[in-house]
Short mmCIF file of N, CA, C and O in Angstrom, two decimals:
data_model
loop_
_atom_site.label_atom_id
_atom_site.label_comp_id
_atom_site.label_asym_id
_atom_site.label_seq_id
_atom_site.Cartn_x
_atom_site.Cartn_y
_atom_site.Cartn_z
N UNK A 1 0.85 -1.18 0.00
CA UNK A 1 0.00 0.00 0.00
C UNK A 1 0.89 1.24 0.00
O UNK A 1 1.82 1.36 0.78
N UNK A 2 0.58 2.17 -0.87
CA UNK A 2 1.35 3.41 -0.98
C UNK A 2 0.93 4.39 0.10
O UNK A 2 -0.22 4.44 0.51
N UNK A 3 1.89 5.17 0.56
CA UNK A 3 1.61 6.22 1.54
C UNK A 3 1.69 7.55 0.80
O UNK A 3 2.66 7.81 0.08
N UNK A 4 0.69 8.37 0.97
CA UNK A 4 0.64 9.67 0.30
C UNK A 4 0.60 10.76 1.36
O UNK A 4 -0.15 10.67 2.33
N UNK A 5 1.40 11.79 1.16
CA UNK A 5 1.41 12.92 2.09
C UNK A 5 0.54 14.01 1.46
O UNK A 5 1.03 14.88 0.74
N UNK A 6 -0.75 13.91 1.70
CA UNK A 6 -1.71 14.82 1.10
C UNK A 6 -2.72 15.28 2.13
O UNK A 6 -2.99 14.61 3.11
N UNK A 7 -3.29 16.43 1.85
CA UNK A 7 -4.41 16.94 2.65
C UNK A 7 -5.70 16.47 2.00
O UNK A 7 -5.74 16.13 0.81
N UNK A 8 -6.76 16.44 2.79
CA UNK A 8 -8.08 16.04 2.28
C UNK A 8 -9.12 17.04 2.77
O UNK A 8 -9.06 17.50 3.91
N UNK A 9 -10.03 17.40 1.88
CA UNK A 9 -11.11 18.31 2.25
C UNK A 9 -12.40 17.84 1.59
O UNK A 9 -12.39 17.35 0.46
N UNK A 10 -13.48 18.01 2.31
CA UNK A 10 -14.81 17.65 1.81
C UNK A 10 -15.73 18.85 1.94
O UNK A 10 -15.78 19.51 2.98
N UNK A 11 -16.46 19.13 0.87
CA UNK A 11 -17.54 20.12 0.90
C UNK A 11 -18.84 19.36 0.72
O UNK A 11 -18.88 18.35 0.03
N UNK A 12 -19.89 19.86 1.34
CA UNK A 12 -21.17 19.16 1.24
C UNK A 12 -22.34 20.07 1.50
O UNK A 12 -22.20 21.23 1.84
N UNK A 13 -23.51 19.48 1.37
CA UNK A 13 -24.74 20.25 1.55
C UNK A 13 -25.36 20.07 2.93
O UNK A 13 -26.53 20.39 3.14
N UNK A 14 -24.58 19.54 3.88
CA UNK A 14 -25.14 19.27 5.20
C UNK A 14 -25.57 20.54 5.93
O UNK A 14 -26.40 20.48 6.81
N UNK A 15 -25.02 21.68 5.59
CA UNK A 15 -25.41 22.93 6.25
C UNK A 15 -26.39 23.69 5.37
O UNK A 15 -26.16 24.82 4.98
N UNK A 16 -27.48 23.07 5.06
CA UNK A 16 -28.50 23.73 4.25
C UNK A 16 -29.52 24.41 5.17
O UNK A 16 -29.51 24.21 6.37
N UNK A 17 -30.36 25.21 4.58
CA UNK A 17 -31.45 25.82 5.33
C UNK A 17 -32.72 25.69 4.52
O UNK A 17 -32.69 25.49 3.31
N UNK A 18 -33.85 25.75 5.20
CA UNK A 18 -35.14 25.57 4.55
C UNK A 18 -35.93 26.87 4.62
O UNK A 18 -35.97 27.54 5.66
N UNK A 19 -36.54 27.20 3.51
CA UNK A 19 -37.41 28.37 3.43
C UNK A 19 -38.58 28.03 2.53
O UNK A 19 -38.37 27.55 1.41
N UNK A 20 -39.77 28.25 3.01
CA UNK A 20 -40.99 27.98 2.26
C UNK A 20 -41.00 26.56 1.70
O UNK A 20 -41.39 26.32 0.56
N UNK A 21 -40.54 25.60 2.50
CA UNK A 21 -40.59 24.20 2.13
C UNK A 21 -39.50 23.74 1.18
O UNK A 21 -39.50 22.60 0.75
N UNK A 22 -38.57 24.62 0.82
CA UNK A 22 -37.49 24.24 -0.09
C UNK A 22 -36.16 24.33 0.64
O UNK A 22 -35.91 25.29 1.36
N UNK A 23 -35.31 23.31 0.46
CA UNK A 23 -34.00 23.28 1.10
C UNK A 23 -32.96 23.96 0.21
O UNK A 23 -32.91 23.70 -0.99
N UNK A 24 -32.16 24.83 0.80
CA UNK A 24 -31.13 25.57 0.07
C UNK A 24 -29.76 25.25 0.65
O UNK A 24 -29.59 25.12 1.86
N UNK A 25 -28.78 25.16 -0.22
CA UNK A 25 -27.40 24.92 0.21
C UNK A 25 -26.80 26.21 0.76
O UNK A 25 -27.20 27.32 0.39
N UNK A 26 -25.81 26.06 1.64
CA UNK A 26 -25.08 27.21 2.14
C UNK A 26 -24.01 27.66 1.13
O UNK A 26 -23.44 28.73 1.28
N UNK A 27 -23.75 26.84 0.10
CA UNK A 27 -22.76 27.19 -0.91
C UNK A 27 -23.41 28.04 -1.99
O UNK A 27 -24.46 27.68 -2.53
N UNK A 28 -22.78 29.16 -2.29
CA UNK A 28 -23.30 30.09 -3.28
C UNK A 28 -22.60 29.87 -4.62
O UNK A 28 -21.38 29.78 -4.69
N UNK A 29 -23.38 29.80 -5.68
CA UNK A 29 -22.84 29.70 -7.03
C UNK A 29 -22.43 31.11 -7.46
O UNK A 29 -23.28 31.99 -7.59
N UNK A 30 -21.14 31.36 -7.68
CA UNK A 30 -20.71 32.71 -8.03
C UNK A 30 -21.23 33.18 -9.39
O UNK A 30 -21.27 34.38 -9.65
N UNK A 31 -21.68 32.25 -10.22
CA UNK A 31 -22.22 32.64 -11.52
C UNK A 31 -23.60 33.26 -11.39
O UNK A 31 -24.00 34.07 -12.22
N UNK A 32 -24.34 32.88 -10.35
CA UNK A 32 -25.72 33.35 -10.20
C UNK A 32 -25.92 34.19 -8.95
O UNK A 32 -26.90 34.93 -8.87
N UNK A 33 -25.04 34.03 -7.98
CA UNK A 33 -25.22 34.72 -6.69
C UNK A 33 -26.26 34.05 -5.81
O UNK A 33 -26.63 34.57 -4.77
N UNK A 34 -26.72 32.88 -6.21
CA UNK A 34 -27.74 32.13 -5.47
C UNK A 34 -27.16 30.83 -4.93
O UNK A 34 -26.14 30.35 -5.44
N UNK A 35 -27.84 30.24 -3.94
CA UNK A 35 -27.39 28.93 -3.45
C UNK A 35 -27.39 27.90 -4.59
O UNK A 35 -28.25 27.97 -5.48
N UNK A 36 -26.43 26.97 -4.54
CA UNK A 36 -26.41 25.94 -5.58
C UNK A 36 -27.69 25.11 -5.50
O UNK A 36 -28.24 24.90 -4.43
N UNK A 37 -28.13 24.67 -6.65
CA UNK A 37 -29.35 23.87 -6.73
C UNK A 37 -29.08 22.74 -7.72
O UNK A 37 -29.51 22.79 -8.87
N UNK A 38 -28.27 21.80 -7.27
CA UNK A 38 -27.96 20.66 -8.12
C UNK A 38 -28.03 19.40 -7.27
O UNK A 38 -28.38 19.45 -6.09
N UNK A 39 -27.70 18.29 -7.83
CA UNK A 39 -27.87 17.01 -7.14
C UNK A 39 -26.68 16.61 -6.27
O UNK A 39 -26.68 15.53 -5.70
N UNK A 40 -25.70 17.48 -6.14
CA UNK A 40 -24.50 17.15 -5.37
C UNK A 40 -24.81 16.98 -3.89
O UNK A 40 -25.62 17.72 -3.32
N UNK A 41 -24.14 16.00 -3.27
CA UNK A 41 -24.24 15.78 -1.82
C UNK A 41 -22.90 16.13 -1.17
O UNK A 41 -22.86 16.89 -0.21
N UNK A 42 -21.81 15.57 -1.70
CA UNK A 42 -20.47 15.91 -1.21
C UNK A 42 -19.47 15.87 -2.35
O UNK A 42 -19.68 15.20 -3.37
N UNK A 43 -18.37 16.57 -2.14
CA UNK A 43 -17.20 16.48 -3.02
C UNK A 43 -15.98 16.44 -2.11
O UNK A 43 -15.84 17.28 -1.22
N UNK A 44 -15.13 15.46 -2.32
CA UNK A 44 -13.91 15.30 -1.53
C UNK A 44 -12.72 15.31 -2.46
O UNK A 44 -12.73 14.65 -3.50
N UNK A 45 -11.69 16.07 -2.07
CA UNK A 45 -10.48 16.20 -2.88
C UNK A 45 -9.25 15.97 -2.01
O UNK A 45 -9.18 16.50 -0.89
N UNK A 46 -8.31 15.22 -2.52
CA UNK A 46 -6.99 15.07 -1.90
C UNK A 46 -6.02 15.93 -2.71
O UNK A 46 -6.03 15.87 -3.95
N UNK A 47 -5.21 16.73 -2.02
CA UNK A 47 -4.29 17.63 -2.72
C UNK A 47 -3.08 17.90 -1.84
O UNK A 47 -3.07 17.56 -0.65
N UNK A 48 -2.09 18.55 -2.40
CA UNK A 48 -0.85 18.84 -1.67
C UNK A 48 -1.08 19.75 -0.47
O UNK A 48 -0.41 19.62 0.55
N UNK A 49 -2.05 20.67 -0.57
CA UNK A 49 -2.36 21.55 0.56
C UNK A 49 -3.85 21.49 0.87
O UNK A 49 -4.68 21.29 -0.02
N UNK A 50 -4.17 21.69 2.12
CA UNK A 50 -5.57 21.66 2.53
C UNK A 50 -6.34 22.83 1.92
O UNK A 50 -7.50 22.68 1.56
N UNK A 51 -5.69 23.98 1.80
CA UNK A 51 -6.36 25.15 1.23
C UNK A 51 -6.80 24.86 -0.21
O UNK A 51 -7.94 25.16 -0.59
N UNK A 52 -5.93 24.24 -1.00
CA UNK A 52 -6.30 23.92 -2.37
C UNK A 52 -7.34 22.81 -2.43
O UNK A 52 -8.26 22.86 -3.24
N UNK A 53 -7.20 21.81 -1.57
CA UNK A 53 -8.19 20.73 -1.53
C UNK A 53 -9.57 21.30 -1.22
O UNK A 53 -10.57 20.93 -1.85
N UNK A 54 -9.64 22.22 -0.26
CA UNK A 54 -10.92 22.83 0.12
C UNK A 54 -11.50 23.66 -1.02
O UNK A 54 -12.70 23.58 -1.31
N UNK A 55 -10.66 24.45 -1.67
CA UNK A 55 -11.14 25.29 -2.78
C UNK A 55 -11.67 24.42 -3.92
O UNK A 55 -12.74 24.68 -4.47
N UNK A 56 -10.93 23.37 -4.25
CA UNK A 56 -11.39 22.47 -5.32
C UNK A 56 -12.68 21.76 -4.92
O UNK A 56 -13.59 21.62 -5.75
N UNK A 57 -12.78 21.30 -3.69
CA UNK A 57 -13.99 20.59 -3.25
C UNK A 57 -15.22 21.50 -3.36
O UNK A 57 -16.28 21.07 -3.83
N UNK A 58 -15.08 22.74 -2.95
CA UNK A 58 -16.19 23.69 -3.05
C UNK A 58 -16.54 23.95 -4.50
O UNK A 58 -17.73 23.97 -4.88
N UNK A 59 -15.53 24.14 -5.34
CA UNK A 59 -15.79 24.37 -6.77
C UNK A 59 -16.51 23.18 -7.40
O UNK A 59 -17.44 23.37 -8.20
N UNK A 60 -16.10 21.97 -7.04
CA UNK A 60 -16.76 20.79 -7.59
C UNK A 60 -18.22 20.73 -7.17
O UNK A 60 -19.09 20.34 -7.95
N UNK A 61 -18.52 21.13 -5.93
CA UNK A 61 -19.91 21.17 -5.46
C UNK A 61 -20.75 22.09 -6.35
O UNK A 61 -21.89 21.78 -6.68
N UNK A 62 -20.20 23.22 -6.72
CA UNK A 62 -20.93 24.20 -7.54
C UNK A 62 -21.16 23.65 -8.94
O UNK A 62 -22.22 23.88 -9.53
N UNK A 63 -20.20 22.91 -9.46
CA UNK A 63 -20.28 22.44 -10.85
C UNK A 63 -21.35 21.40 -11.10
O UNK A 63 -21.88 21.31 -12.20
N UNK A 64 -21.68 20.59 -10.11
CA UNK A 64 -22.58 19.46 -10.34
C UNK A 64 -21.78 18.24 -10.72
O UNK A 64 -20.60 18.34 -11.08
N UNK A 65 -22.38 17.05 -10.63
CA UNK A 65 -21.61 15.80 -10.75
C UNK A 65 -20.86 15.60 -12.06
O UNK A 65 -19.68 15.28 -12.04
N UNK A 66 -21.51 15.75 -13.18
CA UNK A 66 -20.84 15.46 -14.46
C UNK A 66 -19.71 16.45 -14.72
O UNK A 66 -18.59 16.05 -15.05
N UNK A 67 -20.00 17.73 -14.59
CA UNK A 67 -18.97 18.75 -14.82
C UNK A 67 -17.84 18.63 -13.79
O UNK A 67 -16.67 18.85 -14.11
N UNK A 68 -18.19 18.26 -12.55
CA UNK A 68 -17.18 18.11 -11.51
C UNK A 68 -16.19 17.00 -11.84
O UNK A 68 -14.97 17.19 -11.74
N UNK A 69 -16.70 15.86 -12.24
CA UNK A 69 -15.82 14.74 -12.59
C UNK A 69 -15.00 15.07 -13.83
O UNK A 69 -13.80 14.79 -13.89
N UNK A 70 -15.61 15.72 -14.83
CA UNK A 70 -14.86 16.11 -16.03
C UNK A 70 -13.72 17.06 -15.67
O UNK A 70 -12.58 16.88 -16.10
N UNK A 71 -14.02 18.09 -14.88
CA UNK A 71 -13.02 19.06 -14.48
C UNK A 71 -11.91 18.40 -13.66
O UNK A 71 -10.72 18.60 -13.92
N UNK A 72 -12.30 17.63 -12.66
CA UNK A 72 -11.32 16.99 -11.78
C UNK A 72 -10.42 16.02 -12.56
O UNK A 72 -9.22 15.94 -12.29
N UNK A 73 -10.99 15.33 -13.52
CA UNK A 73 -10.20 14.42 -14.34
C UNK A 73 -9.19 15.19 -15.18
O UNK A 73 -8.02 14.84 -15.24
N UNK A 74 -9.64 16.27 -15.82
CA UNK A 74 -8.74 17.09 -16.64
C UNK A 74 -7.63 17.71 -15.80
O UNK A 74 -6.50 17.87 -16.27
N UNK A 75 -7.94 18.06 -14.55
CA UNK A 75 -6.94 18.66 -13.65
C UNK A 75 -6.12 17.61 -12.91
O UNK A 75 -5.26 17.96 -12.10
N UNK A 76 -6.39 16.35 -13.18
CA UNK A 76 -5.72 15.21 -12.53
C UNK A 76 -5.84 15.26 -11.01
O UNK A 76 -4.91 14.96 -10.27
N UNK A 77 -7.04 15.64 -10.55
CA UNK A 77 -7.32 15.69 -9.11
C UNK A 77 -7.76 14.33 -8.62
O UNK A 77 -8.51 13.63 -9.30
N UNK A 78 -7.33 13.98 -7.43
CA UNK A 78 -7.83 12.79 -6.75
C UNK A 78 -9.11 13.22 -6.04
O UNK A 78 -9.07 13.98 -5.08
N UNK A 79 -10.25 12.79 -6.56
CA UNK A 79 -11.52 13.28 -6.04
C UNK A 79 -12.61 12.22 -6.10
O UNK A 79 -12.55 11.31 -6.92
N UNK A 80 -13.60 12.39 -5.23
CA UNK A 80 -14.81 11.58 -5.24
C UNK A 80 -15.98 12.52 -5.03
O UNK A 80 -15.91 13.44 -4.21
N UNK A 81 -17.05 12.30 -5.78
CA UNK A 81 -18.27 13.09 -5.59
C UNK A 81 -19.42 12.13 -5.31
O UNK A 81 -19.48 11.03 -5.87
N UNK A 82 -20.31 12.54 -4.43
CA UNK A 82 -21.56 11.81 -4.21
C UNK A 82 -22.69 12.73 -4.60
O UNK A 82 -22.62 13.95 -4.41
N UNK A 83 -23.73 12.14 -5.16
CA UNK A 83 -24.86 12.92 -5.66
C UNK A 83 -26.10 12.05 -5.70
O UNK A 83 -26.03 10.82 -5.62
N UNK A 84 -27.23 12.69 -5.83
CA UNK A 84 -28.51 12.00 -5.94
C UNK A 84 -28.83 11.87 -7.42
O UNK A 84 -28.86 12.86 -8.16
N UNK A 85 -29.05 10.64 -7.86
CA UNK A 85 -29.35 10.39 -9.28
C UNK A 85 -30.80 10.73 -9.59
O UNK A 85 -31.59 11.05 -8.70
N UNK A 86 -31.14 10.62 -10.86
CA UNK A 86 -32.51 10.92 -11.30
C UNK A 86 -33.54 10.02 -10.63
O UNK A 86 -34.69 10.41 -10.46
N UNK A 87 -33.15 8.80 -10.23
CA UNK A 87 -34.09 7.89 -9.56
C UNK A 87 -34.01 8.01 -8.04
O UNK A 87 -34.46 7.12 -7.32
N UNK A 88 -33.41 9.10 -7.55
CA UNK A 88 -33.29 9.41 -6.12
C UNK A 88 -32.37 8.47 -5.35
O UNK A 88 -32.43 8.42 -4.12
N UNK A 89 -31.51 7.73 -6.03
CA UNK A 89 -30.54 6.91 -5.32
C UNK A 89 -29.24 7.70 -5.14
O UNK A 89 -28.93 8.60 -5.91
N UNK A 90 -28.50 7.35 -4.10
CA UNK A 90 -27.24 8.00 -3.81
C UNK A 90 -26.14 7.33 -4.64
O UNK A 90 -25.97 6.11 -4.59
N UNK A 91 -25.41 8.13 -5.41
CA UNK A 91 -24.37 7.62 -6.29
C UNK A 91 -23.02 8.23 -5.93
O UNK A 91 -22.96 9.32 -5.36
N UNK A 92 -21.96 7.53 -6.32
CA UNK A 92 -20.60 7.99 -6.06
C UNK A 92 -19.78 7.79 -7.31
O UNK A 92 -19.88 6.75 -7.96
N UNK A 93 -18.97 8.80 -7.65
CA UNK A 93 -18.05 8.69 -8.78
C UNK A 93 -16.67 9.14 -8.33
O UNK A 93 -16.55 10.10 -7.57
N UNK A 94 -15.67 8.46 -8.81
CA UNK A 94 -14.29 8.80 -8.48
C UNK A 94 -13.53 9.16 -9.75
O UNK A 94 -13.93 8.78 -10.86
N UNK A 95 -12.43 9.87 -9.57
CA UNK A 95 -11.59 10.23 -10.70
C UNK A 95 -10.51 9.16 -10.90
O UNK A 95 -10.18 8.42 -9.97
N UNK A 96 -9.94 9.11 -12.10
CA UNK A 96 -8.85 8.17 -12.33
C UNK A 96 -7.67 8.37 -11.37
O UNK A 96 -7.04 7.39 -10.95
N UNK A 97 -7.38 9.61 -11.00
CA UNK A 97 -6.27 9.86 -10.07
C UNK A 97 -6.54 9.25 -8.71
O UNK A 97 -5.62 8.67 -8.09
N UNK A 98 -7.77 9.32 -8.23
CA UNK A 98 -8.09 8.68 -6.94
C UNK A 98 -8.09 7.16 -7.09
O UNK A 98 -7.56 6.46 -6.23
N UNK A 99 -8.64 6.68 -8.19
CA UNK A 99 -8.65 5.23 -8.42
C UNK A 99 -7.23 4.67 -8.40
O UNK A 99 -6.97 3.61 -7.81
N UNK A 100 -6.28 5.38 -9.01
CA UNK A 100 -4.89 4.94 -9.03
C UNK A 100 -4.29 4.90 -7.64
O UNK A 100 -3.52 4.00 -7.31
N UNK A 101 -4.67 5.87 -6.80
CA UNK A 101 -4.15 5.90 -5.44
C UNK A 101 -4.70 4.76 -4.60
O UNK A 101 -4.03 4.27 -3.69
N UNK A 102 -5.91 4.32 -4.90
CA UNK A 102 -6.57 3.29 -4.11
C UNK A 102 -6.24 1.87 -4.57
O UNK A 102 -6.56 0.91 -3.88
N UNK A 103 -5.61 1.77 -5.74
CA UNK A 103 -5.32 0.42 -6.23
C UNK A 103 -3.98 -0.11 -5.75
O UNK A 103 -3.18 0.53 -5.21
#
């Protein structure tokens, strides 16, 4: 088993709030200025520094699952995202960089 000297950060929707029967994330999409409204549950990133891992994890949350995995793969990030699929099941996707670390 390989040992990696990396930081890990997770962003998620656990700190949401409810208004008029709708749940809103505490994460704001900078493109709209509104809380994110996508199927993301969590994004976890391993990186050389915790600050960068945290920034990437938050950015992945804003992007949504497909764009997050595409971006993380292109950036060669070790990442995993969890999200709610169209059939309301909880799904998880990992990047090739994380898969390589786990093998």
